Tab-separated table of C-alpha atoms in Angstrom:
chain	number	residue	atom	x	y	z
A	285	UNK	CA	0.030	0.094	-0.020
A	286	UNK	CA	0.918	3.366	-0.388
A	287	UNK	CA	1.567	5.908	2.339
A	288	UNK	CA	3.428	9.119	2.978
A	289	UNK	CA	6.235	9.148	5.682
A	290	UNK	CA	8.813	11.359	6.872
A	291	UNK	CA	12.882	9.580	8.005
A	292	UNK	CA	13.091	13.010	9.983
A	293	UNK	CA	11.961	15.991	11.752
A	294	UNK	CA	11.897	18.933	9.280
A	295	UNK	CA	9.823	21.146	6.871
A	296	UNK	CA	7.190	20.055	4.644
A	297	UNK	CA	9.957	18.420	1.934
A	298	UNK	CA	11.189	15.890	4.007
A	299	UNK	CA	7.783	13.971	3.412
A	300	UNK	CA	7.838	11.439	0.471
A	301	UNK	CA	5.361	8.484	-0.459
A	302	UNK	CA	6.529	4.935	0.241
A	303	UNK	CA	5.568	1.719	-0.638
A	304	UNK	CA	4.214	0.129	2.661
A	305	UNK	CA	3.345	-4.221	3.537
A	306	UNK	CA	-0.437	-4.420	3.766
A	307	UNK	CA	-0.887	-3.723	7.494
A	308	UNK	CA	-2.514	-6.853	9.784
A	309	UNK	CA	-4.505	-6.206	12.668
A	310	UNK	CA	-3.893	-7.436	15.514
A	311	UNK	CA	-5.654	-8.187	18.969
A	312	UNK	CA	-7.898	-4.827	19.954
A	313	UNK	CA	-6.817	-3.963	16.469
A	314	UNK	CA	-8.855	-2.741	13.267
A	315	UNK	CA	-7.534	-2.098	9.596
A	316	UNK	CA	-9.311	0.919	7.965
A	317	UNK	CA	-9.665	1.776	4.047
A	318	UNK	CA	-9.067	5.382	4.425
A	319	UNK	CA	-11.888	7.419	2.080
A	320	UNK	CA	-10.407	11.029	2.769
A	321	UNK	CA	-8.137	12.802	5.567
A	322	UNK	CA	-7.570	16.194	6.434
A	323	UNK	CA	-4.557	18.767	7.227
A	324	UNK	CA	-4.623	20.087	10.967
A	325	UNK	CA	-1.699	22.466	12.081
A	326	UNK	CA	-1.141	19.787	14.738
A	327	UNK	CA	0.246	17.899	11.487
A	328	UNK	CA	2.514	21.008	10.561
A	329	UNK	CA	3.833	20.588	14.217
A	330	UNK	CA	4.314	16.636	14.389
A	331	UNK	CA	6.183	17.091	10.768
A	332	UNK	CA	8.576	19.845	12.619
A	333	UNK	CA	8.894	18.381	15.655
A	334	UNK	CA	7.723	21.167	18.160
A	335	UNK	CA	7.244	21.564	20.834
A	336	UNK	CA	10.748	20.401	21.438
A	337	UNK	CA	9.228	19.005	24.608
A	338	UNK	CA	6.858	17.119	22.818
A	339	UNK	CA	10.039	15.175	21.563
A	340	UNK	CA	9.929	13.604	24.713
A	341	UNK	CA	7.482	11.679	23.448
A	342	UNK	CA	7.694	11.096	19.608
A	343	UNK	CA	11.831	10.694	19.366
A	344	UNK	CA	14.275	12.803	20.571
A	345	UNK	CA	16.646	12.936	17.671
A	346	UNK	CA	14.478	11.263	14.994
A	347	UNK	CA	10.667	10.209	14.668
A	348	UNK	CA	9.984	7.291	16.086
A	349	UNK	CA	6.800	7.255	14.178
A	350	UNK	CA	7.707	8.249	10.604
A	351	UNK	CA	3.576	8.129	9.422
A	352	UNK	CA	1.370	11.576	9.402
A	353	UNK	CA	-2.032	12.351	9.453
A	354	UNK	CA	-4.589	13.018	12.069
A	355	UNK	CA	-7.919	13.060	10.682
A	356	UNK	CA	-9.379	9.511	9.212
A	357	UNK	CA	-13.161	8.902	7.704
A	358	UNK	CA	-12.904	5.741	5.990
A	359	UNK	CA	-14.506	2.254	5.595
A	360	UNK	CA	-13.301	-0.996	8.181
A	361	UNK	CA	-11.680	-3.802	6.101
A	362	UNK	CA	-10.635	-6.082	8.781
A	363	UNK	CA	-10.302	-6.337	12.553
A	364	UNK	CA	-8.410	-8.218	14.670
A	365	UNK	CA	-9.111	-11.044	17.773
A	366	UNK	CA	-10.727	-9.579	20.503
A	367	UNK	CA	-13.014	-7.212	18.303
A	368	UNK	CA	-16.181	-6.705	19.245
A	369	UNK	CA	-19.005	-3.619	17.997
A	370	UNK	CA	-17.257	-3.067	14.617
A	371	UNK	CA	-17.158	-5.437	11.263
A	372	UNK	CA	-15.626	-5.212	7.854
A	373	UNK	CA	-18.135	-2.403	5.799
A	374	UNK	CA	-18.497	0.036	9.085
A	375	UNK	CA	-18.244	3.299	8.279
A	376	UNK	CA	-16.119	4.899	10.816
A	377	UNK	CA	-14.273	7.928	11.296
A	378	UNK	CA	-11.528	9.301	14.231
A	379	UNK	CA	-8.944	11.612	15.056
A	380	UNK	CA	-5.538	9.238	15.547
A	381	UNK	CA	-3.581	12.168	17.528
A	382	UNK	CA	-3.014	9.466	20.684
A	383	UNK	CA	-3.739	6.514	18.528
A	384	UNK	CA	-0.598	6.236	16.044
A	385	UNK	CA	-1.134	9.178	13.433
A	386	UNK	CA	-0.925	7.589	10.303
A	387	UNK	CA	-4.142	8.766	8.355
A	388	UNK	CA	-2.458	9.881	4.964
A	389	UNK	CA	-2.238	6.393	3.535
A	390	UNK	CA	-4.161	3.617	1.327
A	391	UNK	CA	-5.074	2.026	4.832
A	392	UNK	CA	-4.298	2.874	8.627
A	393	UNK	CA	-4.128	0.153	11.865
A	394	UNK	CA	-5.779	1.745	14.537
A	395	UNK	CA	-6.850	0.265	17.685
A	396	UNK	CA	-10.424	-0.595	17.147
A	397	UNK	CA	-11.346	1.847	20.780
A	398	UNK	CA	-9.964	4.508	18.487
A	399	UNK	CA	-12.927	4.500	15.863
A	400	UNK	CA	-16.711	6.136	16.237
A	401	UNK	CA	-19.032	5.091	13.961
A	402	UNK	CA	-19.833	7.652	10.922
A	403	UNK	CA	-23.271	8.218	9.845
A	404	UNK	CA	-24.586	7.355	6.591
A	405	UNK	CA	-25.838	11.395	6.106
A	406	UNK	CA	-22.099	12.566	6.189
A	407	UNK	CA	-20.064	12.107	3.783
A	408	UNK	CA	-16.187	10.940	3.901
A	409	UNK	CA	-14.870	13.669	3.037
A	410	UNK	CA	-17.316	16.295	5.067
A	411	UNK	CA	-16.017	13.925	7.887
A	412	UNK	CA	-12.585	13.418	7.458
A	413	UNK	CA	-12.488	17.517	8.023
A	414	UNK	CA	-13.602	18.039	11.261
A	415	UNK	CA	-12.414	15.421	14.449
A	416	UNK	CA	-9.231	17.186	15.291
A	417	UNK	CA	-10.141	20.677	14.632
A	418	UNK	CA	-14.150	19.960	15.475
A	419	UNK	CA	-12.958	18.521	18.540
A	420	UNK	CA	-10.724	21.661	19.971
A	421	UNK	CA	-13.644	24.230	18.998
A	422	UNK	CA	-16.370	22.019	20.806
A	423	UNK	CA	-14.134	21.687	24.196
A	424	UNK	CA	-12.929	24.992	23.958
A	425	UNK	CA	-16.619	26.616	23.135
A	426	UNK	CA	-17.699	23.896	26.522
A	427	UNK	CA	-14.853	25.226	28.593
A	428	UNK	CA	-16.366	28.590	28.018
A	429	UNK	CA	-19.370	27.560	30.040
A	430	UNK	CA	-22.579	26.837	28.280
A	431	UNK	CA	-23.468	29.097	25.299
A	432	UNK	CA	-26.625	31.040	25.862
A	433	UNK	CA	-29.158	32.545	23.342
A	434	UNK	CA	-28.040	35.872	22.488
A	435	UNK	CA	-24.293	35.947	24.058
A	436	UNK	CA	-21.690	37.765	22.346
A	437	UNK	CA	-19.139	35.635	21.296
A	438	UNK	CA	-16.058	36.830	19.961
A	439	UNK	CA	-13.656	34.474	18.074
A	440	UNK	CA	-9.824	35.744	17.482
A	441	UNK	CA	-7.960	34.041	14.749
A	442	UNK	CA	-11.230	32.571	13.558
A	443	UNK	CA	-9.823	32.342	9.698
A	444	UNK	CA	-7.700	28.570	10.336
A	445	UNK	CA	-8.814	24.901	10.825
A	446	UNK	CA	-10.310	25.476	13.918
A	447	UNK	CA	-12.291	29.176	13.825
A	448	UNK	CA	-15.110	27.969	10.921
A	449	UNK	CA	-16.359	25.262	13.174
A	450	UNK	CA	-16.126	27.327	15.989
A	451	UNK	CA	-17.763	29.892	14.531
A	452	UNK	CA	-20.492	27.820	12.860
A	453	UNK	CA	-21.386	25.606	16.596
A	454	UNK	CA	-21.675	29.048	18.677
A	455	UNK	CA	-24.414	29.847	16.069
A	456	UNK	CA	-26.395	26.644	16.566
A	457	UNK	CA	-26.269	27.231	20.039
A	458	UNK	CA	-27.607	31.040	19.518
A	459	UNK	CA	-24.634	33.120	19.739
A	460	UNK	CA	-24.262	36.390	17.461
A	461	UNK	CA	-20.279	35.886	16.645
A	462	UNK	CA	-17.701	38.160	15.463
A	463	UNK	CA	-15.234	36.700	13.543
A	464	UNK	CA	-11.686	37.892	14.028
A	465	UNK	CA	-9.074	37.377	11.208
A	466	UNK	CA	-6.994	38.792	7.943
A	467	UNK	CA	-9.038	40.539	5.557
A	468	UNK	CA	-8.731	37.782	2.810
A	469	UNK	CA	-10.343	35.010	5.091
A	470	UNK	CA	-13.050	37.683	6.214
A	471	UNK	CA	-15.768	36.264	3.130
A	472	UNK	CA	-14.678	32.571	4.111
A	473	UNK	CA	-15.830	33.626	8.064
A	474	UNK	CA	-19.315	35.367	6.263
A	475	UNK	CA	-20.115	32.393	4.243
A	476	UNK	CA	-20.041	30.339	7.802
A	477	UNK	CA	-22.593	32.376	9.517
A	478	UNK	CA	-20.458	34.973	10.972
A	479	UNK	CA	-22.976	38.350	12.057
A	480	UNK	CA	-19.229	40.191	11.785
A	481	UNK	CA	-15.749	40.149	10.653
A	482	UNK	CA	-12.971	42.707	11.762
A	483	UNK	CA	-9.574	42.471	9.961
A	484	UNK	CA	-7.371	42.665	13.004
A	485	UNK	CA	-5.034	44.729	10.779
A	486	UNK	CA	-7.102	47.626	10.322
A	487	UNK	CA	-8.738	47.081	13.637
A	488	UNK	CA	-7.625	46.405	17.057
A	489	UNK	CA	-11.060	44.635	18.888
A	490	UNK	CA	-9.711	44.976	21.948
A	491	UNK	CA	-9.291	48.741	21.506
A	492	UNK	CA	-12.671	49.089	19.836
A	493	UNK	CA	-15.258	49.702	23.587
A	494	UNK	CA	-16.954	46.488	22.198
A	495	UNK	CA	-17.405	44.249	25.062
A	496	UNK	CA	-18.338	40.507	24.694
A	497	UNK	CA	-19.992	37.287	26.996
A	498	UNK	CA	-17.269	35.249	25.420
A	499	UNK	CA	-14.178	34.960	23.968
A	500	UNK	CA	-12.364	32.214	22.502
A	501	UNK	CA	-8.440	32.894	21.551
A	502	UNK	CA	-7.324	30.752	19.051
A	503	UNK	CA	-5.006	32.752	17.434
A	504	UNK	CA	-3.030	33.568	20.362
A	505	UNK	CA	-1.263	36.487	19.793
A	506	UNK	CA	-2.630	39.117	22.301
A	507	UNK	CA	-1.333	39.187	26.078
A	508	UNK	CA	-4.576	38.904	28.992
A	509	UNK	CA	-4.223	42.532	29.684
A	510	UNK	CA	-5.426	43.271	26.130
A	511	UNK	CA	-7.724	40.295	26.014
A	512	UNK	CA	-9.968	41.170	29.291
A	513	UNK	CA	-10.763	44.991	27.333
A	514	UNK	CA	-12.620	42.773	25.498
A	515	UNK	CA	-14.887	41.161	28.175
A	516	UNK	CA	-18.342	42.200	29.826
A	517	UNK	CA	-18.656	41.967	33.620
A	518	UNK	CA	-18.658	38.384	34.153
A	519	UNK	CA	-17.470	37.489	31.010
A	520	UNK	CA	-15.616	34.312	29.922
A	521	UNK	CA	-11.924	33.974	28.226
A	522	UNK	CA	-10.875	30.525	26.722
A	523	UNK	CA	-7.345	30.251	24.964
A	524	UNK	CA	-6.804	27.291	22.728
A	525	UNK	CA	-3.270	26.803	22.922
A	526	UNK	CA	-0.753	25.391	21.128
A	527	UNK	CA	2.560	26.871	22.937
A	528	UNK	CA	3.728	25.555	25.895
A	529	UNK	CA	4.740	28.843	27.383
A	530	UNK	CA	0.988	30.369	26.027
A	531	UNK	CA	-0.580	27.444	27.476
A	532	UNK	CA	1.118	27.947	31.053
A	533	UNK	CA	0.628	31.556	31.258
A	534	UNK	CA	-3.232	31.719	30.692
A	535	UNK	CA	-3.333	28.560	33.032
A	536	UNK	CA	-1.582	30.755	36.185
A	537	UNK	CA	-2.448	33.849	35.503
A	538	UNK	CA	-5.631	33.610	33.849
A	539	UNK	CA	-7.539	32.318	37.436
A	540	UNK	CA	-5.364	35.385	38.984
A	541	UNK	CA	-6.368	38.116	36.113
A	542	UNK	CA	-10.174	37.006	36.296
A	543	UNK	CA	-10.509	36.992	40.019
A	544	UNK	CA	-9.314	40.431	40.317
A	545	UNK	CA	-11.918	41.847	37.516
A	546	UNK	CA	-14.910	39.754	37.893
A	547	UNK	CA	-13.721	37.527	34.992
A	548	UNK	CA	-13.242	34.205	34.383
A	549	UNK	CA	-10.006	33.632	32.253
A	550	UNK	CA	-7.989	30.489	31.476
A	551	UNK	CA	-7.376	27.492	29.085
A	552	UNK	CA	-8.235	23.799	29.184
A	553	UNK	CA	-6.825	20.607	29.071
A	554	UNK	CA	-7.758	19.645	25.866
A	555	UNK	CA	-8.628	15.374	25.305
A	556	UNK	CA	-8.740	13.850	21.517
A	557	UNK	CA	-10.657	11.421	20.163
A	558	UNK	CA	-13.181	11.614	22.673
A	559	UNK	CA	-16.375	9.733	21.495
A	560	UNK	CA	-19.474	11.950	22.619
A	561	UNK	CA	-17.068	14.656	21.090
A	562	UNK	CA	-17.356	13.015	17.354
A	563	UNK	CA	-20.983	12.187	18.101
A	564	UNK	CA	-22.355	15.753	18.756
A	565	UNK	CA	-20.422	16.139	15.938
A	566	UNK	CA	-21.699	14.043	13.524
A	567	UNK	CA	-25.476	15.143	15.076
A	568	UNK	CA	-24.240	18.794	14.132
A	569	UNK	CA	-23.103	17.672	10.530
A	570	UNK	CA	-26.348	15.832	9.443
A	571	UNK	CA	-28.595	18.212	10.816
A	572	UNK	CA	-26.363	20.900	7.966
A	573	UNK	CA	-25.762	23.178	11.389
A	574	UNK	CA	-21.834	23.090	10.630
A	575	UNK	CA	-20.871	22.958	6.653
A	576	UNK	CA	-16.942	22.303	6.442
A	577	UNK	CA	-15.508	24.558	4.474
A	578	UNK	CA	-12.965	22.554	2.472
A	579	UNK	CA	-10.011	24.991	0.657
A	580	UNK	CA	-7.929	22.313	-1.423
A	581	UNK	CA	-8.312	18.414	-1.999
A	582	UNK	CA	-5.140	16.596	-2.873
A	583	UNK	CA	-3.880	13.403	-3.702
A	584	UNK	CA	-1.426	11.554	-1.844
A	585	UNK	CA	1.750	12.328	-3.293
A	586	UNK	CA	0.534	16.420	-3.365
A	587	UNK	CA	0.927	15.975	0.399
A	588	UNK	CA	4.120	18.050	0.999
A	589	UNK	CA	2.411	20.832	-1.529
A	590	UNK	CA	-0.452	20.669	1.291
A	591	UNK	CA	1.691	20.894	4.202
A	592	UNK	CA	3.492	24.060	2.844
A	593	UNK	CA	0.431	25.562	1.988
A	594	UNK	CA	-1.275	25.599	5.367
A	595	UNK	CA	2.300	26.053	7.170
A	596	UNK	CA	2.031	29.761	5.395
A	597	UNK	CA	-1.702	30.206	6.493
A	598	UNK	CA	-2.724	30.543	3.249
A	599	UNK	CA	-5.749	28.207	3.422
A	600	UNK	CA	-8.906	29.345	3.571
A	601	UNK	CA	-10.687	26.036	4.996
A	602	UNK	CA	-9.242	22.482	5.808
A	603	UNK	CA	-6.890	21.063	3.260
A	604	UNK	CA	-8.092	17.456	2.412
A	605	UNK	CA	-6.374	14.369	0.855
A	606	UNK	CA	-8.015	11.648	-0.556
A	607	UNK	CA	-5.883	8.187	-1.743
């Protein structure tokens, strides 16, 4: 079978398309025929080996796992011993963040427990864009507390992989959503339902005098003090952290700033591939409340090009990869 692999940490040009042996499922495992996969910024981080502290788990000098790819949607081909609840032909999806990666391939062998059923109403292409980014958006908004109808929600950095899902989930819960990103992405954000869009290169929302009930910070480019100016009394700020230093700062200082200002500020510990989250996201997809935005579709042998586009920040929506 074909699979995208890398032999070292580095930029997208370290990727190559290799021919590997067909996987054989062991006890508790299943082989999935990959129908579609997609890229996330976490895939870029995994490729580059950042943050460096993460290499304690992924390999200090060279990556211990040569395979890449988190999001997967496909069909079960074979199951190993002791697998119950799955059979060949089942439609499944998953985020392989803590299950070995490897979705950029014709087939992938994963723990059967990592796979969730995919409803017939949801296409493989749509499903493949969602597990990692969608669960980050869902858990980030959940960490802010229940979103009530009519609440004003600001999403900072809304034009990337996670933001369009956050906009749509907040809208599905009745929020009035303001989305902030670069001007090139404002049309995309209007298309997914944002009530207002702001180009951060032209307007500093933290100095606009506007106040919001919830601020979901995906961009992670502003200080706690600046973002505090955006919060209404009793407002809630949540960071979706990509950098360990930023996570520590918001986790340690956020509660202190919040207590002093009558708000709630902090971050959360993301949990990958939660079955309950995938079930909720599947329902949102099936109902049409969440509509994935695909920037471009690539083949496996174009994976390096797709990684390069994502790394530059040029992508307008998710990048889909199909075998």
